[in-house]
Amino acid sequence: MPGQNAERQTKHHPPKISIIGAGMVGASLAYSLVVERVAGEIVLVDVNRDRAEGEAKDIAHAVPFSAPTLITSGDYDACLASDVVVITSGVAQKVGETRLDLVGKNVAIFREILPRLERVAPNAILLIVSNPVDILTYATLKLSSYPRERVIGAGTVLDTARFRHELGRLCSVDPRNVHAYVIGEHGDSEVPVWSLANVAGIAVKPDCGACRSGCGQSDLDRVFETVKNAAYDIIRLKGATYFAVALGTTRMVEAIVRDQNTVVTASTLLEGQYGIRDVCLSLPLVLGRGGIVRVLDIPLAPNEIAAMERSAHTLQEVLLQLELHLHPR
């Protein structure tokens, strides 16, 4: 079976994307992949087989408005020879919960998922979307034999998008022309990289001239508070977040299957960056056909490095409570 998978990946073929979890995030992702014409085949897998089948049939009816895409549901055997497997399964964050509150339940779910995936898609690239995404990305590396470059957490790809959106609003410019990153934990200890934030090369800071509003430090502080608390706000208002993360994940899948060498802020195992090791955090990564092409060593201000260290410490304290043993490689 691994041989079949390897043979498939050496030939030109429409990308096959499997999604584990057909809840709101998984279904939104499948729909986004169809609309953006990224995949040739999409498989939805869920413990609730009726839900997965219903979502697959509903999304399939949108195909005539997009591009030919085969959309099915099934069990793990249907993931055979997938190019990318996206894991969205897990207990969802509720009102009043932090992402780290979900640790125990979702690590247990991953212990069930990963052996099944290794059996049918050992050469796939795994994208982890379930929360707490940094912990679960680390757990995937510890509980499976997938190599570091093929295990990627969605991480702060969404936080970075939110950051650019809010700065775009503040500066009255298209957010696509805002260049700014959020790194570290996808959670309360995330780190805005103010030292590199810019609009058309103009550094974003109080009275920077990127707009005519003459904003001050309090305005910039408010931008980041809005970004950091966005998920809590949306969950309070509508119960869950799924549209933006689905489109962000679609962008990551596209970068991989089309070998685009795209830079995204995503979670990976740190190996000494900024003096941090043995924890998964988000940094700007270059994504291509093999997964992570390289991790970018961006220059950070001293206070940003200190914030990264605090973010790492926050997650390492959680990891110490888990029984995660290194998979024999």
GROMACS .gro file of C-alpha atoms in nm, residues 10-275:
model
  266
   10THR     CA    1   0.542   1.041  -0.886
   11LYS     CA    2   0.281   1.085  -1.162
   12HIS     CA    3   0.086   1.390  -1.268
   13HIS     CA    4  -0.260   1.364  -1.120
   14PRO     CA    5  -0.533   1.595  -0.990
   15PRO     CA    6  -0.463   1.660  -0.621
   16LYS     CA    7  -0.650   1.442  -0.374
   17ILE     CA    8  -0.737   1.613  -0.045
   18SER     CA    9  -0.887   1.424   0.247
   19ILE     CA   10  -1.054   1.606   0.534
   20ILE     CA   11  -1.091   1.434   0.869
   21GLY     CA   12  -1.388   1.594   1.039
   22ALA     CA   13  -1.702   1.709   0.854
   23GLY     CA   14  -1.815   1.971   1.103
   24MET     CA   15  -1.842   2.339   1.017
   25VAL     CA   16  -1.468   2.382   0.962
   26GLY     CA   17  -1.426   2.065   0.757
   27ALA     CA   18  -1.734   2.129   0.545
   28SER     CA   19  -1.642   2.494   0.489
   29LEU     CA   20  -1.295   2.384   0.384
   30ALA     CA   21  -1.433   2.132   0.135
   31TYR     CA   22  -1.661   2.399  -0.013
   32SER     CA   23  -1.375   2.649  -0.030
   33LEU     CA   24  -1.151   2.397  -0.208
   34VAL     CA   25  -1.424   2.352  -0.471
   35VAL     CA   26  -1.485   2.724  -0.518
   36GLU     CA   27  -1.111   2.796  -0.542
   37ARG     CA   28  -1.061   2.499  -0.781
   38VAL     CA   29  -0.772   2.358  -0.583
   39ALA     CA   30  -0.851   1.985  -0.571
   40GLY     CA   31  -0.936   1.715  -0.821
   41GLU     CA   32  -1.076   1.490  -0.549
   42ILE     CA   33  -1.202   1.560  -0.197
   43VAL     CA   34  -1.287   1.300   0.066
   44LEU     CA   35  -1.480   1.378   0.384
   45VAL     CA   36  -1.438   1.145   0.682
   46ASP     CA   37  -1.629   1.179   1.007
   47VAL     CA   38  -1.747   0.955   1.291
   48ASN     CA   39  -2.093   1.082   1.195
   49ARG     CA   40  -2.106   0.917   0.856
   50ASP     CA   41  -2.445   1.063   0.768
   51ARG     CA   42  -2.312   1.413   0.830
   52ALA     CA   43  -2.009   1.350   0.607
   53GLU     CA   44  -2.225   1.199   0.332
   54GLY     CA   45  -2.473   1.485   0.349
   55GLU     CA   46  -2.203   1.751   0.331
   56ALA     CA   47  -2.034   1.574   0.040
   57LYS     CA   48  -2.359   1.553  -0.157
   58ASP     CA   49  -2.450   1.915  -0.086
   59ILE     CA   50  -2.108   2.047  -0.190
   60ALA     CA   51  -2.102   1.821  -0.497
   61HIS     CA   52  -2.406   2.008  -0.627
   62ALA     CA   53  -2.191   2.323  -0.642
   63VAL     CA   54  -1.940   2.160  -0.877
   64PRO     CA   55  -2.123   2.259  -1.198
   65PHE     CA   56  -2.067   2.621  -1.098
   66SER     CA   57  -1.693   2.571  -1.045
   67ALA     CA   58  -1.459   2.309  -1.193
   68PRO     CA   59  -1.477   1.927  -1.214
   69THR     CA   60  -1.411   1.791  -0.865
   70LEU     CA   61  -1.496   1.447  -0.729
   71ILE     CA   62  -1.640   1.480  -0.378
   72THR     CA   63  -1.711   1.172  -0.170
   73SER     CA   64  -1.738   1.059   0.190
   74GLY     CA   65  -1.612   0.741   0.348
   75ASP     CA   66  -1.394   0.587   0.613
   76TYR     CA   67  -1.016   0.605   0.645
   77ASP     CA   68  -0.962   0.363   0.357
   78ALA     CA   69  -1.107   0.632   0.129
   79CYS     CA   70  -0.804   0.848   0.215
   80LEU     CA   71  -0.573   0.611   0.027
   81ALA     CA   72  -0.299   0.796  -0.163
   82SER     CA   73  -0.408   1.142  -0.049
   83ASP     CA   74  -0.169   1.424  -0.132
   84VAL     CA   75  -0.281   1.629   0.168
   85VAL     CA   76  -0.483   1.526   0.473
   86VAL     CA   77  -0.639   1.806   0.676
   87ILE     CA   78  -0.742   1.719   1.032
   88THR     CA   79  -1.026   1.929   1.168
   89SER     CA   80  -1.167   1.669   1.409
   90GLY     CA   81  -1.198   1.742   1.775
   91VAL     CA   82  -1.402   1.903   2.047
   92ALA     CA   83  -1.485   2.259   1.951
   93GLN     CA   84  -1.405   2.562   2.162
   94LYS     CA   85  -1.704   2.688   2.359
   95VAL     CA   86  -1.794   3.022   2.510
   96GLY     CA   87  -1.559   3.096   2.799
   97GLU     CA   88  -1.304   2.830   2.700
   98THR     CA   89  -0.949   2.891   2.584
   99ARG     CA   90  -0.797   2.679   2.311
  100LEU     CA   91  -0.571   2.517   2.569
  101ASP     CA   92  -0.877   2.393   2.761
  102LEU     CA   93  -0.932   2.142   2.480
  103VAL     CA   94  -0.600   1.963   2.520
  104GLY     CA   95  -0.683   1.629   2.681
  105LYS     CA   96  -0.990   1.546   2.478
  106ASN     CA   97  -0.839   1.631   2.143
  107VAL     CA   98  -0.506   1.458   2.203
  108ALA     CA   99  -0.707   1.143   2.278
  109ILE     CA  100  -0.890   1.183   1.947
  110PHE     CA  101  -0.558   1.222   1.764
  111ARG     CA  102  -0.432   0.898   1.920
  112GLU     CA  103  -0.718   0.726   1.736
  113ILE     CA  104  -0.682   0.912   1.407
  114LEU     CA  105  -0.309   0.900   1.338
  115PRO     CA  106  -0.251   0.521   1.316
  116ARG     CA  107  -0.537   0.493   1.069
  117LEU     CA  108  -0.394   0.769   0.851
  118GLU     CA  109  -0.044   0.620   0.854
  119ARG     CA  110  -0.185   0.295   0.723
  120VAL     CA  111  -0.350   0.448   0.415
  121ALA     CA  112  -0.166   0.776   0.351
  122PRO     CA  113   0.189   0.744   0.482
  123ASN     CA  114   0.327   0.985   0.221
  124ALA     CA  115   0.067   1.256   0.267
  125ILE     CA  116   0.128   1.602   0.404
  126LEU     CA  117  -0.074   1.662   0.720
  127LEU     CA  118  -0.233   1.998   0.794
  128ILE     CA  119  -0.353   2.027   1.152
  129VAL     CA  120  -0.642   2.267   1.207
  130SER     CA  121  -0.797   2.131   1.528
  131ASN     CA  122  -0.730   2.326   1.847
  132PRO     CA  123  -0.515   2.372   2.041
  133VAL     CA  124  -0.335   2.358   1.708
  134ASP     CA  125   0.023   2.400   1.836
  135ILE     CA  126  -0.016   2.123   2.094
  136LEU     CA  127  -0.183   1.893   1.841
  137THR     CA  128   0.084   1.960   1.580
  138TYR     CA  129   0.345   1.860   1.838
  139ALA     CA  130   0.136   1.556   1.936
  140THR     CA  131   0.117   1.448   1.571
  141LEU     CA  132   0.496   1.448   1.547
  142LYS     CA  133   0.531   1.254   1.872
  143LEU     CA  134   0.255   1.000   1.805
  144SER     CA  135   0.329   0.925   1.439
  145SER     CA  136   0.618   0.868   1.201
  146TYR     CA  137   0.537   1.164   0.974
  147PRO     CA  138   0.848   1.382   0.933
  148ARG     CA  139   0.866   1.743   1.048
  149GLU     CA  140   0.840   1.892   0.699
  150ARG     CA  141   0.513   1.708   0.635
  151VAL     CA  142   0.333   1.805   0.957
  152ILE     CA  143   0.208   2.163   0.953
  153GLY     CA  144  -0.028   2.335   1.193
  154ALA     CA  145  -0.261   2.607   1.065
  155GLY     CA  146  -0.119   2.807   1.354
  156THR     CA  147  -0.142   3.184   1.323
  157VAL     CA  148  -0.232   3.194   0.953
  158LEU     CA  149  -0.574   3.319   1.066
  159ASP     CA  150  -0.435   3.556   1.330
  160THR     CA  151  -0.209   3.710   1.066
  161ALA     CA  152  -0.509   3.758   0.837
  162ARG     CA  153  -0.703   3.921   1.120
  163PHE     CA  154  -0.405   4.145   1.196
  164ARG     CA  155  -0.380   4.259   0.835
  165HIS     CA  156  -0.756   4.311   0.819
  166GLU     CA  157  -0.762   4.533   1.127
  167LEU     CA  158  -0.456   4.731   1.017
  168GLY     CA  159  -0.614   4.774   0.674
  169ARG     CA  160  -0.923   4.918   0.838
  170LEU     CA  161  -0.715   5.148   1.056
  171CYS     CA  162  -0.507   5.273   0.763
  172SER     CA  163  -0.794   5.272   0.510
  173VAL     CA  164  -0.602   5.049   0.267
  174ASP     CA  165  -0.660   4.711   0.107
  175PRO     CA  166  -0.549   4.453   0.368
  176ARG     CA  167  -0.364   4.270   0.091
  177ASN     CA  168  -0.127   4.567   0.087
  178VAL     CA  169  -0.057   4.535   0.459
  179HIS     CA  170   0.249   4.327   0.543
  180ALA     CA  171   0.241   4.212   0.904
  181TYR     CA  172   0.272   3.886   1.096
  182VAL     CA  173   0.140   3.728   1.411
  183ILE     CA  174   0.371   3.450   1.534
  184GLY     CA  175   0.401   3.221   1.836
  185GLU     CA  176   0.102   3.042   1.986
  186HIS     CA  177  -0.233   3.042   1.812
  187GLY     CA  178  -0.384   3.161   2.134
  188ASP     CA  179  -0.360   3.414   2.413
  189SER     CA  180   0.022   3.436   2.410
  190GLU     CA  181   0.046   3.509   2.035
  191VAL     CA  182   0.301   3.771   1.929
  192PRO     CA  183   0.235   4.061   1.689
  193VAL     CA  184   0.551   4.151   1.498
  194TRP     CA  185   0.514   4.528   1.507
  195SER     CA  186   0.878   4.581   1.417
  196LEU     CA  187   0.815   4.449   1.063
  197ALA     CA  188   0.456   4.568   1.007
  198ASN     CA  189   0.433   4.800   0.709
  199VAL     CA  190   0.207   4.945   0.441
  200ALA     CA  191   0.384   4.995   0.108
  201GLY     CA  192   0.716   4.997   0.292
  202ILE     CA  193   0.599   5.251   0.551
  203ALA     CA  194   0.652   5.108   0.898
  204VAL     CA  195   0.330   5.098   1.099
  205LYS     CA  196   0.376   5.297   1.419
  206PRO     CA  197   0.214   5.600   1.584
  207ASP     CA  198   0.187   5.891   1.339
  208CYS     CA  199   0.367   5.687   1.073
  209GLY     CA  200   0.205   5.847   0.771
  210ALA     CA  201   0.055   5.523   0.637
  211CYS     CA  202  -0.281   5.698   0.668
  212ARG     CA  203  -0.416   6.041   0.750
  213SER     CA  204  -0.580   5.951   1.080
  214GLY     CA  205  -0.277   6.032   1.295
  215CYS     CA  206  -0.335   5.726   1.511
  216GLY     CA  207  -0.152   5.681   1.839
  217GLN     CA  208  -0.018   5.389   2.038
  218SER     CA  209  -0.358   5.329   2.197
  219ASP     CA  210  -0.505   5.272   1.849
  220LEU     CA  211  -0.238   5.016   1.767
  221ASP     CA  212  -0.289   4.844   2.103
  222ARG     CA  213  -0.660   4.827   2.032
  223VAL     CA  214  -0.592   4.666   1.693
  224PHE     CA  215  -0.402   4.380   1.850
  225GLU     CA  216  -0.655   4.331   2.132
  226THR     CA  217  -0.923   4.298   1.864
  227VAL     CA  218  -0.712   4.040   1.682
  228LYS     CA  219  -0.630   3.839   1.994
  229ASN     CA  220  -0.991   3.830   2.111
  230ALA     CA  221  -1.152   3.781   1.769
  231ALA     CA  222  -1.231   3.411   1.820
  232TYR     CA  223  -1.385   3.472   2.161
  233ASP     CA  224  -1.602   3.746   2.015
  234ILE     CA  225  -1.719   3.539   1.718
  235ILE     CA  226  -1.789   3.233   1.933
  236ARG     CA  227  -1.996   3.450   2.168
  237LEU     CA  228  -2.193   3.589   1.875
  238LYS     CA  229  -2.247   3.281   1.654
  239GLY     CA  230  -2.104   2.980   1.836
  240ALA     CA  231  -1.800   2.898   1.622
  241THR     CA  232  -1.548   3.027   1.368
  242TYR     CA  233  -1.506   2.848   1.037
  243PHE     CA  234  -1.520   3.059   0.720
  244ALA     CA  235  -1.188   3.243   0.749
  245VAL     CA  236  -0.993   2.945   0.877
  246ALA     CA  237  -1.133   2.738   0.590
  247LEU     CA  238  -1.012   2.987   0.331
  248GLY     CA  239  -0.676   3.023   0.506
  249THR     CA  240  -0.633   2.646   0.503
  250THR     CA  241  -0.734   2.638   0.137
  251ARG     CA  242  -0.453   2.882   0.065
  252MET     CA  243  -0.208   2.649   0.242
  253VAL     CA  244  -0.332   2.346   0.048
  254GLU     CA  245  -0.301   2.539  -0.278
  255ALA     CA  246   0.057   2.642  -0.195
  256ILE     CA  247   0.146   2.277  -0.140
  257VAL     CA  248  -0.023   2.101  -0.431
  258ARG     CA  249   0.079   2.374  -0.680
  259ASP     CA  250   0.432   2.398  -0.541
  260GLN     CA  251   0.406   2.775  -0.503
  261ASN     CA  252   0.671   2.840  -0.235
  262THR     CA  253   0.421   3.062  -0.056
  263VAL     CA  254   0.502   3.225   0.278
  264VAL     CA  255   0.244   3.165   0.551
  265THR     CA  256   0.261   3.189   0.928
  266ALA     CA  257   0.208   2.830   1.036
  267SER     CA  258   0.300   2.605   1.325
  268THR     CA  259   0.608   2.384   1.309
  269LEU     CA  260   0.854   2.219   1.545
  270LEU     CA  261   1.115   2.476   1.644
  271GLU     CA  262   1.475   2.357   1.634
  272GLY     CA  263   1.664   2.643   1.792
  273GLN     CA  264   1.500   2.945   1.632
  274TYR     CA  265   1.536   3.235   1.880
  275GLY     CA  266   1.682   2.981   2.123
   0.00000   0.00000   0.00000
